[in-house]
PDB file of C-alpha atoms in Angstrom:
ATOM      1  CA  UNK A  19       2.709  -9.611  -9.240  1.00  0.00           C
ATOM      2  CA  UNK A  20       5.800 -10.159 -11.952  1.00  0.00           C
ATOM      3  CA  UNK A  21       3.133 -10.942 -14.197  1.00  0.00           C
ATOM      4  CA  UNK A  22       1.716  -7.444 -13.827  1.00  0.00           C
ATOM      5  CA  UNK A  23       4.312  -5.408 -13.480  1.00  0.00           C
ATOM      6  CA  UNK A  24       6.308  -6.704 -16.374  1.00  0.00           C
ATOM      7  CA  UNK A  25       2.912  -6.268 -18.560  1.00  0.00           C
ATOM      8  CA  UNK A  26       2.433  -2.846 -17.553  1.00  0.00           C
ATOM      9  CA  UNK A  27       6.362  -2.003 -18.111  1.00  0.00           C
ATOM     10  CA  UNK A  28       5.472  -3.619 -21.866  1.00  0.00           C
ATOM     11  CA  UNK A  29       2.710  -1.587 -22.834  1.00  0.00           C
ATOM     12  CA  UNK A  30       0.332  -4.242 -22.317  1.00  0.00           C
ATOM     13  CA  UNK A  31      -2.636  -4.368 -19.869  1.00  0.00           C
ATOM     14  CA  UNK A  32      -1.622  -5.528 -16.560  1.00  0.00           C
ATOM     15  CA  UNK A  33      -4.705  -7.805 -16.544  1.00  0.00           C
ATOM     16  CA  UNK A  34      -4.896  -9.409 -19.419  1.00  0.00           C
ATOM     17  CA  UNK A  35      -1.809  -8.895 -21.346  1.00  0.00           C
ATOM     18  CA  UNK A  36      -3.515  -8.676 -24.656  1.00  0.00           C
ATOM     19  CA  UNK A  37      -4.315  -4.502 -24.845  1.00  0.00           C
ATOM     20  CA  UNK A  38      -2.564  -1.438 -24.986  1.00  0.00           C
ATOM     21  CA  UNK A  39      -2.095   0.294 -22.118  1.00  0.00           C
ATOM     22  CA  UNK A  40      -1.161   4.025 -23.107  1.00  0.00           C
ATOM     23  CA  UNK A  41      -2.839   5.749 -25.666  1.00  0.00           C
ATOM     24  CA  UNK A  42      -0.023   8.387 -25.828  1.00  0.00           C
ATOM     25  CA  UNK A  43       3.319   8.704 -24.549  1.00  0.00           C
ATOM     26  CA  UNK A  44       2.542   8.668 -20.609  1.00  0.00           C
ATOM     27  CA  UNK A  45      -1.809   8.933 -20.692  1.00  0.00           C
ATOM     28  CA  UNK A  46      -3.420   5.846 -19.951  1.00  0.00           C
ATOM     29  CA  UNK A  47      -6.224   4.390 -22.129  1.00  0.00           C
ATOM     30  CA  UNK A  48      -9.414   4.653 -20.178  1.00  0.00           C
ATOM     31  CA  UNK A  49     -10.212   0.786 -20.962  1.00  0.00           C
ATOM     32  CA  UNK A  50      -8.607  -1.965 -22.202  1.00  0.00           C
ATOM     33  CA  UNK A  51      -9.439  -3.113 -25.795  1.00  0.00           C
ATOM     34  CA  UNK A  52      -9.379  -7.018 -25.256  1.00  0.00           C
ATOM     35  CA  UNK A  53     -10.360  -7.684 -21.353  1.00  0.00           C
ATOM     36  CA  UNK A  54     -12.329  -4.423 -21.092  1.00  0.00           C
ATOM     37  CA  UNK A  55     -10.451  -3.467 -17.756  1.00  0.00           C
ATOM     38  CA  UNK A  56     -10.669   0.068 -16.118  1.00  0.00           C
ATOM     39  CA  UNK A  57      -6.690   0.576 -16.531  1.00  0.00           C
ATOM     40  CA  UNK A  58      -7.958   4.543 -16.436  1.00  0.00           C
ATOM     41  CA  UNK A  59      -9.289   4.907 -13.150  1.00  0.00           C
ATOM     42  CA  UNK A  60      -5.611   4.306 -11.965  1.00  0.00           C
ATOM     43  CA  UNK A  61      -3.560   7.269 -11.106  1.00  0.00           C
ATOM     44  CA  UNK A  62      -0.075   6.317 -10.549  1.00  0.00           C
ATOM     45  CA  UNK A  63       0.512  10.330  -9.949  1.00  0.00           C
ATOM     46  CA  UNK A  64       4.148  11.054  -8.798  1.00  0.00           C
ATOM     47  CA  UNK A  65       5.638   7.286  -8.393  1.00  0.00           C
ATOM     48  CA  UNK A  66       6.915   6.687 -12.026  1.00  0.00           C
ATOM     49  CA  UNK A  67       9.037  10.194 -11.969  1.00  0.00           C
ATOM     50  CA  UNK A  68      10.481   9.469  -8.481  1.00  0.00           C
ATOM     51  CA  UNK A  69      11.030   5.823  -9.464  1.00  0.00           C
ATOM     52  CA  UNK A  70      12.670   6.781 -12.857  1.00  0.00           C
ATOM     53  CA  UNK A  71      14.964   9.381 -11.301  1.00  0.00           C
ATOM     54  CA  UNK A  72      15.934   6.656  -8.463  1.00  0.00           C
ATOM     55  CA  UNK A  73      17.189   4.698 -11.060  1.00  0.00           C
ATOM     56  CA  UNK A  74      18.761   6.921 -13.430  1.00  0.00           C
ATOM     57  CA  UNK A  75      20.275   8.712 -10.620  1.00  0.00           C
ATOM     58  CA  UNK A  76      21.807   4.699  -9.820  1.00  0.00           C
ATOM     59  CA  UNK A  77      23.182   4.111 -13.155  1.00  0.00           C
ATOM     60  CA  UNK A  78      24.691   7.452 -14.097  1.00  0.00           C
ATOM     61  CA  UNK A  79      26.347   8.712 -10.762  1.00  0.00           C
ATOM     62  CA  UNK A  80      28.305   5.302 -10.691  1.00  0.00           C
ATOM     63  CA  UNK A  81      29.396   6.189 -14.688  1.00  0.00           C
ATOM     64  CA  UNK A  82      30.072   9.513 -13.699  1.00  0.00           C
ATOM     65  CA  UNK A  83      32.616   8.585 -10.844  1.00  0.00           C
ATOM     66  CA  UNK A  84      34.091   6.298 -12.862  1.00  0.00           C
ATOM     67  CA  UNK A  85      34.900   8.767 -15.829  1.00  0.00           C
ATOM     68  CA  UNK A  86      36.171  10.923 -13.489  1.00  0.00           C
ATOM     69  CA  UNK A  87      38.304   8.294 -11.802  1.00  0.00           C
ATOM     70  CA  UNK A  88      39.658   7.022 -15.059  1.00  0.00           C
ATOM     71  CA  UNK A  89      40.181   9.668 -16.746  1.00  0.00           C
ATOM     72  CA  UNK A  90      39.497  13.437 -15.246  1.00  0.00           C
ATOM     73  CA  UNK A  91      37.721  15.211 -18.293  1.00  0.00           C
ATOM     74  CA  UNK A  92      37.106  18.391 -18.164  1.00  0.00           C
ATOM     75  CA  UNK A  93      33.952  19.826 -16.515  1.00  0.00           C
ATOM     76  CA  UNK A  94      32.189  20.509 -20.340  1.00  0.00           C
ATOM     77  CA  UNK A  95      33.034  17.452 -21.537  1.00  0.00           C
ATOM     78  CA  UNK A  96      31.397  15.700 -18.581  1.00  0.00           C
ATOM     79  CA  UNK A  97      28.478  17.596 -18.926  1.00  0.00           C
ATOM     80  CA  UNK A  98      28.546  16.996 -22.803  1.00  0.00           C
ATOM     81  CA  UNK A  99      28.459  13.732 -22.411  1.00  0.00           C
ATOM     82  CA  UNK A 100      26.046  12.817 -19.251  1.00  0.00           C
ATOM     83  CA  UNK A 101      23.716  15.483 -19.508  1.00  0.00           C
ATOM     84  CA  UNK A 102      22.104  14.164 -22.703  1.00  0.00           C
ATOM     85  CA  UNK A 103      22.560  10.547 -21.716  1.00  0.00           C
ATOM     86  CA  UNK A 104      20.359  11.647 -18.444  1.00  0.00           C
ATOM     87  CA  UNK A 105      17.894  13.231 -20.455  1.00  0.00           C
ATOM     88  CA  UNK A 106      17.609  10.230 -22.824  1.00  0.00           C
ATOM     89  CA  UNK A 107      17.582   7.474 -20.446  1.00  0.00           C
ATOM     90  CA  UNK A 108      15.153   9.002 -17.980  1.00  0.00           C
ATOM     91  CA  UNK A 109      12.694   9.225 -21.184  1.00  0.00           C
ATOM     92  CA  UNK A 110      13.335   5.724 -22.208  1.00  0.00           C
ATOM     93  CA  UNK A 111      12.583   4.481 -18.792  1.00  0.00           C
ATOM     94  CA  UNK A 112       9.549   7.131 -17.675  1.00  0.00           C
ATOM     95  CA  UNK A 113       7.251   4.972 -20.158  1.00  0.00           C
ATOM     96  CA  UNK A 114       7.885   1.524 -18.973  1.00  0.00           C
ATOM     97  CA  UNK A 115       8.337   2.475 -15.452  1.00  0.00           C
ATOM     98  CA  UNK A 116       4.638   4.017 -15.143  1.00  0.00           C
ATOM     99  CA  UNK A 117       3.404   1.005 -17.076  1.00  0.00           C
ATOM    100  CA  UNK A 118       4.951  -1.431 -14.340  1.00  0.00           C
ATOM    101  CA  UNK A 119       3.702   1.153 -11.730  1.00  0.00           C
ATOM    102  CA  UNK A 120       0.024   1.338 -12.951  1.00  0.00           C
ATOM    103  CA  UNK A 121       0.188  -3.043 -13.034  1.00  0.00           C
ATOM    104  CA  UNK A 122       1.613  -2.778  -9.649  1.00  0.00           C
ATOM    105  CA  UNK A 123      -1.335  -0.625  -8.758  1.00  0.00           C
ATOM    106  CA  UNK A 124      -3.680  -2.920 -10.517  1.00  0.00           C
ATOM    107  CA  UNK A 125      -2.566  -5.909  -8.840  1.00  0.00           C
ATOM    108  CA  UNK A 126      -2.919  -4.965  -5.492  1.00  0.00           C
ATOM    109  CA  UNK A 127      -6.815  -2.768  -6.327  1.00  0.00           C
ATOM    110  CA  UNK A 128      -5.087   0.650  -5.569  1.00  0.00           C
ATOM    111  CA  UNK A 129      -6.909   2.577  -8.081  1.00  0.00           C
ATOM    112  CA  UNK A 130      -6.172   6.335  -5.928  1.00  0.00           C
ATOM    113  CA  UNK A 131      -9.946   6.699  -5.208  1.00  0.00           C
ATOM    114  CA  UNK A 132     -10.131   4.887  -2.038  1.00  0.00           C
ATOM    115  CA  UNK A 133     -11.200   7.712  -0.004  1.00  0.00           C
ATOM    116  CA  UNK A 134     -13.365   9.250  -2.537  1.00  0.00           C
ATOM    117  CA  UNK A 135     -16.216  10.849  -0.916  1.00  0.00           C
ATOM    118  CA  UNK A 136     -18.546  10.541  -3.980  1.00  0.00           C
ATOM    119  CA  UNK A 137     -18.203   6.577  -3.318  1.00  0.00           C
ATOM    120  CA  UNK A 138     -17.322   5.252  -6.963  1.00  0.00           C
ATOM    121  CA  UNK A 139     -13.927   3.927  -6.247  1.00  0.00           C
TER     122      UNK A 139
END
């Protein structure tokens, strides 16, 4: 499972380790180019968003009541300075998170199509 997930979070196929696994910034390459796996057919959907905002939400509320502890800036300057650093954190993590997601997925055969009534999942 670590194995997988940490591929996926690396851009690597969750199977094999050797491919890419996006072929853009957040689409998924149908196949693998080493271990030929169907990384495509996976549709992690809404996970990687929720899981990215869980833990952006973690790191910069703590930073945020610490600032204000510390030492009470004013409103704008608090939202000059955590605004951005939401914005760029949650699209430094959104990549790697939907990686480890779709290895996660992988690992356990939960390609989304289970109850496909045209039978090819």
């Amino acid at each position: 499972m670590w194995a997988a997930l940490s591929r996926g979070a690396a851009n690597r196929c969750p199977s094999c380790g050797q491919g890419t696994l996006f072929r853009g910034y957040l689409r998924v390459a149908e196949r693998c180019g080493a271990c030929g796996a169907p990384v495509g057919r996976i549709r992690a959907d809404d996970a990687p968003p929720y899981f990215t905002i869980f833990i952006v939400g973690h790191i910069i509320i703590p930073l945020m009541l610490l600032a204000e502890r510390g030492y009470a800036p004013s409103l704008w300057t608090m939202a000059a300075v955590f605004l951005p650093l939401t914005l760029l954190l949650s699209l430094a993590l959104l990549r790697p998170v939907k990686g480890a997601t779709v290895g996660l997925m992988m690992r356990y055969g939960i390609t989304g199509r289970e109850h496909d009534p045209r039978g090819d999942g």
